[in-house]
Coordinates of C-alpha atoms in Angstrom, one line a residue:
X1 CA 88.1 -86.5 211.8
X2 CA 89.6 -89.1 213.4
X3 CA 91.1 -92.8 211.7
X4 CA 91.8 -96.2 213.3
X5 CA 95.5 -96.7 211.1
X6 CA 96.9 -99.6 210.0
X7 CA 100.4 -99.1 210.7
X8 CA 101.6 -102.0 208.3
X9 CA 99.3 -101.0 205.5
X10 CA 101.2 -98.3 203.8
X11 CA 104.2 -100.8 203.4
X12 CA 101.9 -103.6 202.3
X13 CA 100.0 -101.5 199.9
X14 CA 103.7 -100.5 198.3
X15 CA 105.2 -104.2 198.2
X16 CA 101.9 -104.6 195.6
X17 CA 103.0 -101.8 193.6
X18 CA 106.4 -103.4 193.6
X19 CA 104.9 -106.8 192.7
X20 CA 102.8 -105.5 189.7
X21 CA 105.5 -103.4 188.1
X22 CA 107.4 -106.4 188.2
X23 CA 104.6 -108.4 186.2
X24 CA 103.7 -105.8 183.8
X25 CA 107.4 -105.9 183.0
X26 CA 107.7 -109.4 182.2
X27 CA 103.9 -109.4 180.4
X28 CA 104.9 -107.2 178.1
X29 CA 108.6 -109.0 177.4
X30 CA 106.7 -112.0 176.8
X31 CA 104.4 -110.7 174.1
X32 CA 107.0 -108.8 172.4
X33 CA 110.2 -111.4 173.4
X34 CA 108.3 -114.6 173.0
X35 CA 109.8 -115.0 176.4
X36 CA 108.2 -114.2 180.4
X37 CA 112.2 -113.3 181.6
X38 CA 114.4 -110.6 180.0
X39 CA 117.6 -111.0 178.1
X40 CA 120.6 -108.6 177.9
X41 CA 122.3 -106.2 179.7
X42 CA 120.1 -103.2 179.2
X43 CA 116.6 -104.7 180.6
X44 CA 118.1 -105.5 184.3
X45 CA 119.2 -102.0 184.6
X46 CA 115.9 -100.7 183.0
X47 CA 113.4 -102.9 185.5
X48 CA 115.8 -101.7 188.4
X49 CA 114.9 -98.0 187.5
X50 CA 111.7 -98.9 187.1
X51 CA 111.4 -100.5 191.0
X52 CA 113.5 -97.4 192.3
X53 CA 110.7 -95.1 190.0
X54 CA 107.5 -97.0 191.7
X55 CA 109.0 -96.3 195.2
X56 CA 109.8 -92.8 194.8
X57 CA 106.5 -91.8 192.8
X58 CA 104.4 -93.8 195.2
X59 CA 105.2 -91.3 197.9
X60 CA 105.9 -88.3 195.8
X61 CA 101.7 -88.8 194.2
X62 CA 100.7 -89.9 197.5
X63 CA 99.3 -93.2 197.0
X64 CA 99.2 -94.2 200.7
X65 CA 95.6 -92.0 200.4
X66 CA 94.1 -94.8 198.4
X67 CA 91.9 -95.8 201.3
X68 CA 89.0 -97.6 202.2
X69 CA 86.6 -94.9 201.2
X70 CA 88.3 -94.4 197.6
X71 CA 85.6 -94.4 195.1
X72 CA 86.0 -95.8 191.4
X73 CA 86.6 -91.9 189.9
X74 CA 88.6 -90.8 192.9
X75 CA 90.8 -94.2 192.2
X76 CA 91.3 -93.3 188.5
X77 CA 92.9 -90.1 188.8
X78 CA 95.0 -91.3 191.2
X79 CA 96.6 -93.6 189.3
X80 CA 96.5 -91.2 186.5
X81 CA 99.0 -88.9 188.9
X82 CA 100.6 -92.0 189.5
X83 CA 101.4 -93.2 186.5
X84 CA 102.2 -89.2 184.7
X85 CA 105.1 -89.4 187.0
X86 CA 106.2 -93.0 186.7
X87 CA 106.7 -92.8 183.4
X88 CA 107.9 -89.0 183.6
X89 CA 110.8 -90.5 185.7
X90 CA 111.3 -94.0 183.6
X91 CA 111.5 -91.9 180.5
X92 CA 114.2 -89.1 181.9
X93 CA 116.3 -92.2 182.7
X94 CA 115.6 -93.8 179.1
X95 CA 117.0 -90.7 177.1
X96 CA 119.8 -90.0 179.9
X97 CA 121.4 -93.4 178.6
X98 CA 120.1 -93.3 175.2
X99 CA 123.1 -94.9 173.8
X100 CA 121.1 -98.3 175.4
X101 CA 119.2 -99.7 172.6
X102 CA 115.6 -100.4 174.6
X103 CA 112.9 -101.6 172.9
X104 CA 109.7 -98.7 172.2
X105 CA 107.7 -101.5 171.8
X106 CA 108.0 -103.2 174.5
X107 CA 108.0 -99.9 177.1
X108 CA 105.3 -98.7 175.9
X109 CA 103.4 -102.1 176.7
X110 CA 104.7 -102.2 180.2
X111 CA 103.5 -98.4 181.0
X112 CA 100.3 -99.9 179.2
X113 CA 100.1 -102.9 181.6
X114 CA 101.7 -101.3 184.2
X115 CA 98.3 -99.0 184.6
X116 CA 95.5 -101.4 183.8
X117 CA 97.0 -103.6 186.6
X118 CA 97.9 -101.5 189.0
X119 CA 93.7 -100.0 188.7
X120 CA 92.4 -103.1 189.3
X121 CA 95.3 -104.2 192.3
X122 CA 94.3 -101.2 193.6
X123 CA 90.1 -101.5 193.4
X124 CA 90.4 -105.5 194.8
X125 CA 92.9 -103.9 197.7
X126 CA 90.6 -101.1 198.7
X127 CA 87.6 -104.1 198.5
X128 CA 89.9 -106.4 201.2
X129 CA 90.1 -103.0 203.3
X130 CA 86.4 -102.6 203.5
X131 CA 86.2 -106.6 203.9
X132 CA 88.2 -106.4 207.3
X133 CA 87.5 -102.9 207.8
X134 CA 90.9 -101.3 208.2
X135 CA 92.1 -97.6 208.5
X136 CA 88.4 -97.0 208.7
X137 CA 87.9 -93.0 209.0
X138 CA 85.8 -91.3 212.0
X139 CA 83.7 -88.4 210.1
X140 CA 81.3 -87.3 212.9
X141 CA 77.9 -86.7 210.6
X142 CA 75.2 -84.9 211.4
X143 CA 71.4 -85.3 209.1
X144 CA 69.0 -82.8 208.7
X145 CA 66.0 -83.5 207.2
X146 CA 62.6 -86.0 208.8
X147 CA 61.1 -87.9 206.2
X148 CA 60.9 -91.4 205.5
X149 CA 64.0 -91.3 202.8
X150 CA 66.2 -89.6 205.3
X151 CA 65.7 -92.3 207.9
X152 CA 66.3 -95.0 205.4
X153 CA 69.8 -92.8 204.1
X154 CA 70.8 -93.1 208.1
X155 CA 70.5 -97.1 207.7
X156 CA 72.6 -97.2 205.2
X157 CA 75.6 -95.1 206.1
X158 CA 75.1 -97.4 209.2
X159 CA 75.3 -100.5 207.5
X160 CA 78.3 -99.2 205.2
X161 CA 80.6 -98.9 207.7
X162 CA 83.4 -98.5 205.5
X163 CA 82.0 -94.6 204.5
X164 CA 83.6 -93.6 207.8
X165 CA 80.5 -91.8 208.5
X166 CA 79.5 -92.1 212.1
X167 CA 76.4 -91.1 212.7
X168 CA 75.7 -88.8 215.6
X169 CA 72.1 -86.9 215.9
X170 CA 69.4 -86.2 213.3
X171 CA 67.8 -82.9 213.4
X172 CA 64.2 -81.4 212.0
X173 CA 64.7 -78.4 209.6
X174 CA 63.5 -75.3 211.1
X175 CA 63.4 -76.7 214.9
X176 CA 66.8 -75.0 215.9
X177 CA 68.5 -71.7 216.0
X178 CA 71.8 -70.1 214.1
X179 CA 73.3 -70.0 217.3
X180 CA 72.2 -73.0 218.8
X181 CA 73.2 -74.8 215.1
X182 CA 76.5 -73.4 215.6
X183 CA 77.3 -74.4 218.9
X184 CA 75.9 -77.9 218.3
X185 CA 78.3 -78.5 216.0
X186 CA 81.0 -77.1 217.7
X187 CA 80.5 -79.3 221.0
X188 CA 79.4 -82.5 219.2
X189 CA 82.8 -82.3 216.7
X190 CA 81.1 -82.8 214.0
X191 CA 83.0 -83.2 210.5
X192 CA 80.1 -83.9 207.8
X193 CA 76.4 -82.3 207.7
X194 CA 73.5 -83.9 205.3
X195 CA 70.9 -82.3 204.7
X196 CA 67.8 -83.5 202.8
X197 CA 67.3 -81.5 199.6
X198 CA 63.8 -82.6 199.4
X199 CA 62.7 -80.4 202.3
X200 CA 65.7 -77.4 201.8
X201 CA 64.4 -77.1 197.8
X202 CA 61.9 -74.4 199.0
X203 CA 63.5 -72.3 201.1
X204 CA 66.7 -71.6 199.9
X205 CA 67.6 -69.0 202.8
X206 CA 66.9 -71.9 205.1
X207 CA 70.2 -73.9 203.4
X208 CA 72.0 -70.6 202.7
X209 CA 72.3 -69.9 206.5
X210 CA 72.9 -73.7 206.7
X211 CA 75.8 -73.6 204.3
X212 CA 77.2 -69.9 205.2
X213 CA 77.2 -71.6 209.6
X214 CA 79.2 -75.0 208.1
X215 CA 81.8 -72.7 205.8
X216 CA 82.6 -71.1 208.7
X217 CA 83.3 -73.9 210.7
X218 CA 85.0 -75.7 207.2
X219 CA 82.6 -78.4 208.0
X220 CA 82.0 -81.4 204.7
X221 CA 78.3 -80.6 203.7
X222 CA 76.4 -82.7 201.4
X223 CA 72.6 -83.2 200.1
X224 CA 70.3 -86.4 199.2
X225 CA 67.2 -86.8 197.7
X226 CA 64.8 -89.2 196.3
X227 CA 65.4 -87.2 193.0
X228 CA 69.1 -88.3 192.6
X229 CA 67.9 -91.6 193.6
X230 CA 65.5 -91.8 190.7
X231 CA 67.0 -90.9 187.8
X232 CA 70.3 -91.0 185.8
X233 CA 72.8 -88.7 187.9
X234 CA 76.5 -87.4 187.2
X235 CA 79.7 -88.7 188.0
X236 CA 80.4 -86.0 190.5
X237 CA 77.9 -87.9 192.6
X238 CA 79.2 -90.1 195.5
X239 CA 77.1 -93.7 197.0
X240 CA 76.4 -94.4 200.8
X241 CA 75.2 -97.8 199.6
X242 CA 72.4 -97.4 196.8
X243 CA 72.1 -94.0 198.2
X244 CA 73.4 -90.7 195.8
X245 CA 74.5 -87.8 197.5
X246 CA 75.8 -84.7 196.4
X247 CA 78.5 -82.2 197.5
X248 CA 77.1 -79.0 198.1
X249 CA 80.7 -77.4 197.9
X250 CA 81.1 -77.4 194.2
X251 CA 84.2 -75.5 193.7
X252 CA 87.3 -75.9 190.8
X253 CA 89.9 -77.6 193.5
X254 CA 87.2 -80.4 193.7
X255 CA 86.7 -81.4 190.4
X256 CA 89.5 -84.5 190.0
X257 CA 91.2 -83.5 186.9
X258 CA 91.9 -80.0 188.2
X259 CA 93.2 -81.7 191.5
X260 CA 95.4 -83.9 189.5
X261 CA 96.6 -81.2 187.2
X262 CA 97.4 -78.9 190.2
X263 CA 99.3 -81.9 192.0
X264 CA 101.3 -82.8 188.7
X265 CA 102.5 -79.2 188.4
X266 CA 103.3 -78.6 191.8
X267 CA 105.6 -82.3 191.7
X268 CA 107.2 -80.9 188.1
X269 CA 107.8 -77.4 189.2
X270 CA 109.1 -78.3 192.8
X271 CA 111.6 -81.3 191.4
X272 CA 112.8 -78.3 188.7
X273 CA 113.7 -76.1 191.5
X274 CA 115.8 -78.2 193.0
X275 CA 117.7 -79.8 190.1
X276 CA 118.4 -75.9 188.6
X277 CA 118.5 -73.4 191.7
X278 CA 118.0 -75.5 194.2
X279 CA 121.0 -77.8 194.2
X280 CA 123.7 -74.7 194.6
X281 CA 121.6 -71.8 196.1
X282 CA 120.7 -74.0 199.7
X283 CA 124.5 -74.6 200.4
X284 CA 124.7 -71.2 199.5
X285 CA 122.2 -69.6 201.9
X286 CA 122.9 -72.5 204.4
X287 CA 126.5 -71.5 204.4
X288 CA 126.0 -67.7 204.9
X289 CA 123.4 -69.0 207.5
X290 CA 125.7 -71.0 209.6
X291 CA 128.7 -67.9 209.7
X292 CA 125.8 -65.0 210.5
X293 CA 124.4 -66.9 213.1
X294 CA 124.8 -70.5 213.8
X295 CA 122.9 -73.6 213.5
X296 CA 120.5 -74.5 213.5
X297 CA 120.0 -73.5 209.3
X298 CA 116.3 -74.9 209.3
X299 CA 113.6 -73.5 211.0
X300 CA 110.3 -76.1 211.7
X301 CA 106.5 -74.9 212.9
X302 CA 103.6 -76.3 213.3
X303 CA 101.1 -74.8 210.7
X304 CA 97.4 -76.0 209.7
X305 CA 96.7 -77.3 206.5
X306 CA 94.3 -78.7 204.6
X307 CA 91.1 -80.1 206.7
X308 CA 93.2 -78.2 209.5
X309 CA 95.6 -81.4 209.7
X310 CA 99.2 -79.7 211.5
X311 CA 102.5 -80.2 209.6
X312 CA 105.6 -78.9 210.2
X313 CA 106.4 -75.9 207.9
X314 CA 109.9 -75.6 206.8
X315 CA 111.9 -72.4 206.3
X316 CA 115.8 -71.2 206.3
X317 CA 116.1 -69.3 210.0
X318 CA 115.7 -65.9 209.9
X319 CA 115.6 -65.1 213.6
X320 CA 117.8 -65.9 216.9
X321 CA 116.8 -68.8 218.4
X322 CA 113.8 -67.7 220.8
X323 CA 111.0 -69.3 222.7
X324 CA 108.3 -67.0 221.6
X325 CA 109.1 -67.8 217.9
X326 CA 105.9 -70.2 218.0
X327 CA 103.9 -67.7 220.5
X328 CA 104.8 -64.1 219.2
X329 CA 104.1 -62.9 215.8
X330 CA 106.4 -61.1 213.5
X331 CA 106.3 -57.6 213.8
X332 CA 108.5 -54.9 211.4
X333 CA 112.2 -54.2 212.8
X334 CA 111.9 -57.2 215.0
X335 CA 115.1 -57.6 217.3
X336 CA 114.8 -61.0 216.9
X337 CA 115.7 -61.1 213.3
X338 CA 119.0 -61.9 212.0
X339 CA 121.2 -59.8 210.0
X340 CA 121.2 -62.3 206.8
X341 CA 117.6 -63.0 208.0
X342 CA 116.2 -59.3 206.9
X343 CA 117.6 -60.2 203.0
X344 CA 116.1 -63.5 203.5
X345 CA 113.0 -62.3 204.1
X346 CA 113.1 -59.1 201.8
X347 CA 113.9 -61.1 198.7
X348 CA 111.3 -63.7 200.4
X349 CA 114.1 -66.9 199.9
X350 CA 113.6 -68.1 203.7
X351 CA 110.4 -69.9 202.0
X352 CA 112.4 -71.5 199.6
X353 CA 112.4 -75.2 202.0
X354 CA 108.4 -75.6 201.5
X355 CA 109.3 -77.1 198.4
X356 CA 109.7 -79.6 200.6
X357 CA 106.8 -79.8 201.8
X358 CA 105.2 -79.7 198.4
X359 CA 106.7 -82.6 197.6
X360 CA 105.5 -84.1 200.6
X361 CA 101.7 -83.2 200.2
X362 CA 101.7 -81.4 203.0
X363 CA 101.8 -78.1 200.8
X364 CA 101.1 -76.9 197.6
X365 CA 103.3 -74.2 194.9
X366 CA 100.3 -72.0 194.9
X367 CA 97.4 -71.9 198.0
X368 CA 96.8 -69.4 201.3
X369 CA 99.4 -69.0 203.6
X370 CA 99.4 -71.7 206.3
X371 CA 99.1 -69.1 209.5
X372 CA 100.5 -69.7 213.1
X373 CA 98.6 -72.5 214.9
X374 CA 97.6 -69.3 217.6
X375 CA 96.9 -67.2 215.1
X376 CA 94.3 -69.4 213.8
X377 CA 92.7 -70.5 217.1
X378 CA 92.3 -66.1 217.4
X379 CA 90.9 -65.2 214.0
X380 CA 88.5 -68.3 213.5
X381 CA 86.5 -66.7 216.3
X382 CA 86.6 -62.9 215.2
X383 CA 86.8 -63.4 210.9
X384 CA 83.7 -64.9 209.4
X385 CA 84.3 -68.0 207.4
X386 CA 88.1 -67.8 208.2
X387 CA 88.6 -71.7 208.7
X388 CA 87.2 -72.2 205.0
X389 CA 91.1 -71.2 204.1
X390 CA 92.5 -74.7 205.3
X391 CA 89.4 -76.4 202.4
X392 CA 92.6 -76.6 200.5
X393 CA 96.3 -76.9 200.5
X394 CA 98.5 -73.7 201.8
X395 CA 100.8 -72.4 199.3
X396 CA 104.2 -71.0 199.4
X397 CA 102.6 -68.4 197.3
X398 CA 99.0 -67.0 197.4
X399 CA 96.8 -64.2 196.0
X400 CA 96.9 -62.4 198.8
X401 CA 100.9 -62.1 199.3
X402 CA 101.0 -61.2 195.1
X403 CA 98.0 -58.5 196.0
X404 CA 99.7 -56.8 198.6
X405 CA 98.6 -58.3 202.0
X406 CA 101.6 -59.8 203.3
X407 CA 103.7 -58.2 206.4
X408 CA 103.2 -57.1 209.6
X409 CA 99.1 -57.5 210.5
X410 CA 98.5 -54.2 213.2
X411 CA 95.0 -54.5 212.8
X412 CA 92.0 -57.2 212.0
X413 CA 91.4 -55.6 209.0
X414 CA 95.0 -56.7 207.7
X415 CA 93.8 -60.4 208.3
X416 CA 90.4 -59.9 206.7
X417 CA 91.8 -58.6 203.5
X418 CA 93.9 -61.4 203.3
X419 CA 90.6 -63.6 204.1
X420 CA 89.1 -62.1 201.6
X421 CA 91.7 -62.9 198.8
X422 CA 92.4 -66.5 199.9
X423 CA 88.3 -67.5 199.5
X424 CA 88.2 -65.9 196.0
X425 CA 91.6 -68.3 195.4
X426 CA 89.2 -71.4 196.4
X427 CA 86.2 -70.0 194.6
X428 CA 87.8 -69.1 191.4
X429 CA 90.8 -71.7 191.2
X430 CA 92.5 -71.9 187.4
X431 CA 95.1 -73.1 185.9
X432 CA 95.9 -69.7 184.5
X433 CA 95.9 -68.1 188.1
X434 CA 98.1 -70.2 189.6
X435 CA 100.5 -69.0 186.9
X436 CA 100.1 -65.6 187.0
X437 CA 100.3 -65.7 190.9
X438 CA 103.8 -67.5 190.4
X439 CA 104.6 -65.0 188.2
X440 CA 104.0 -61.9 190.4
X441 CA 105.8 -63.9 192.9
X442 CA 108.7 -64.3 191.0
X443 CA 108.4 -60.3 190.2
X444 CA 108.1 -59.3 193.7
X445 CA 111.2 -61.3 194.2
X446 CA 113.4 -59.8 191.7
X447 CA 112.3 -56.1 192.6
X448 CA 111.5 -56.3 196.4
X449 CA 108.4 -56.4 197.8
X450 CA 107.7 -53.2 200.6
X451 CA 105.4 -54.8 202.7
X452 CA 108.1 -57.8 203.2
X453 CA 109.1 -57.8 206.8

């Protein structure tokens, strides 16, 4: 999946975050102050905080992915993460200082204001990026199905160029082959399949071998039909024009309040670690780094994550400095590993940097375990339905590490029980499992986990 980027977009669509915080502000001083500008000490200090806060929550909820494709529900719960923050951080500042006499009144207006204004900035800025089409995505899009409905669908994924669906062939159910499916896809790069439900509806092993070929491949796949066309359909439903279609993957991660729930944990419980244990146990280990063995104290690789987008993983050094540490997996006793690196990695505290990258986005608290770029290119073409790991963000945790399969991998079969437990994660996402998986984490810490290497 490819996208034309706007480099100055992110900056611009920032400067009208600034720009409305700044009006909500003085809205609601005028309703409760009689007066558009503020007055006393306090309130300078307060809409400071307050700019600082829409900066630092912009980035930490990720609003640069407000895009041109953004849909109306999709937009919503954004700024719903948005805005849990914001005020999160506004109100930690409030009762820091509380001996400053703010008015309730008037912040809760502004919070009030601040969302209703930034929803609808937001839905006329994502209607100027579809105008001028800018940081238009490249989904490679494949349609399956031959009647008169599916060619009209075509047309109109055509004509809405914003989608970012670019259409490449459209194929006849029952006219090709597993293998010669598979390796279509494969060669043409294709990101998004379609398939008509009309024609799939009565032979459903026809779109379970479909759907089992595009998991494996962690291929987008989606349905139409004149039936959601006709009548009343849900909210889960997205528009190619007039055109309904439905995703086929229907798992908890996609729902948006789960997605925004998981995101506002994984902010709260990263920014906890590092005001309580963060902020004196990395110039701890970063000092007891440095004496056992040098600089550098960071270690940076190139991982997959979600939609198989690379990031750099962080973690504290536990090894020498090698050539092979990108090439050669870890194996137990490994020469390569540092004196301080072995309680590091017992005691599992050389992940402790990915908090990082949870605050970042690139990560998660909770998720698979983002594998070896090599070690992914190997096992996507020997474990079936192996690349449906990266459908959602890696964790610093996972099922799998809490049940067990963690460590050295001397066989496939290591790698397929981990497999195993990471689809389950994806299939079977709660609330409540994350929690228990931090809390077996947390366990394993304390006592010492065996297969730890």
């Amino acid at each position: 999946m490819k996208y034309k980027t706007e480099g100055n977009r992110i900056w611009i669509h920032l400067l009208i975050y600034l720009t409305v915080n700044f009006l909500a502000f003085s809205l609601s001083n005028l309703i409760i102050f009689g007066h558009f500008w503020m007055d006393g000490k306090s309130y300078p200090s307060l809409l400071l905080i307050s700019g600082l806060s829409t900066v630092f929550t912009y980035f930490l909820s990720r609003q640069n992915l407000i895009n041109v494709t953004t849909q109306i529900p999709q937009l919503i719960w954004k700024n719903v993460e948005f805005i849990f923050l914001y005020i999160l951080l506004v109100l930690m500042y409030w009762f820091a200082i509380n001996s400053i006499n703010y008015s309730k009144e008037q912040i809760t207006l502004f919070f009030l204001f601040y969302f209703i204004l930034i929803l609808g900035a937001n839905a006329y800025y994502i209607r100027v990026l579809r105008w001028y089409k800018i940081d238009i995505p490249c989904v490679n899009t494949l349609v399956i199905g031959e009647n008169k409905f599916t060619q009209q669908f075509i047309e109109s994924i055509q004509e809405n160029e914003w989608m970012g669906f670019k259409f490449i062939k459209k194929l006849v159910p029952g006219q090709f082959s597993r293998d010669g499916f598979a390796e279509f896809l494969e060669e043409s790069k294709i990101d998004a399949v379609f398939i008509n439900w009309d024609e799939f509806a009565q032979n459903e092993q026809r779109e379970q071998v479909l759907r089992n070929i595009v998991e494996e491949k962690n291929i987008k796949f989606f349905a139409i039909s004149e039936i959601f066309a006709s009548k009343l359909i849900p909210s889960t439903y997205y528009l190619a024009g007039n055109f309904p279609y439905l995703n086929l993957y229907h798992f908890p991660l996609d729902n948006a309040f789960n997605l925004t729930l998981k995101r506002l944990f994984d902010v709260f419980f990263a920014l906890s670690f590092f005001v309580f244990i963060g902020i004196w146990l990395f110039p701890m280990i970063a000092l007891i780094n440095l004496l056992d063995s040098g600089f550098p104290i960071f270690f940076k690789q190139r991982r997959h994550g979600m939609d198989n987008i690379e990031f750099n993983c962080l973690k504290f050094r536990t090894m020498v400095v090698n050539k092979d540490s990108n090439d050669k997996i870890t194996v137990r006793n490994d020469p390569r590993i540092t004196k301080f690196g072995k309680i590091l990695r017992k005691s599992s505290l050389d992940e402790l940097p990915q908090f990082i990258n949870v605050l970042k986005g690139d990560m998660s608290v909770v998720g698979p375990r983002p594998h070896m770029v090599n070690q992914n290119n190997h096992y996507n073409q020997i474990i079936s339905k192996y690349n449906f790991r990266h459908y959602v963000k890696p964790g610093i945790t996972g099922l799998a590490q809490v049940n067990g399969f963690r460590g050295e991998i001397k066989r496939d079969e290591d790698m397929k029980n981990r497999i195993q437990s990471d689809l389950y994660y994806i299939r079977n996402w709660s609330f409540g499992l994350d929690l228990m998986i931090i809390y077996r984490t947390v366990a394993n810490m304390i006592k010492g986990d065996k297969n730890a290497i």
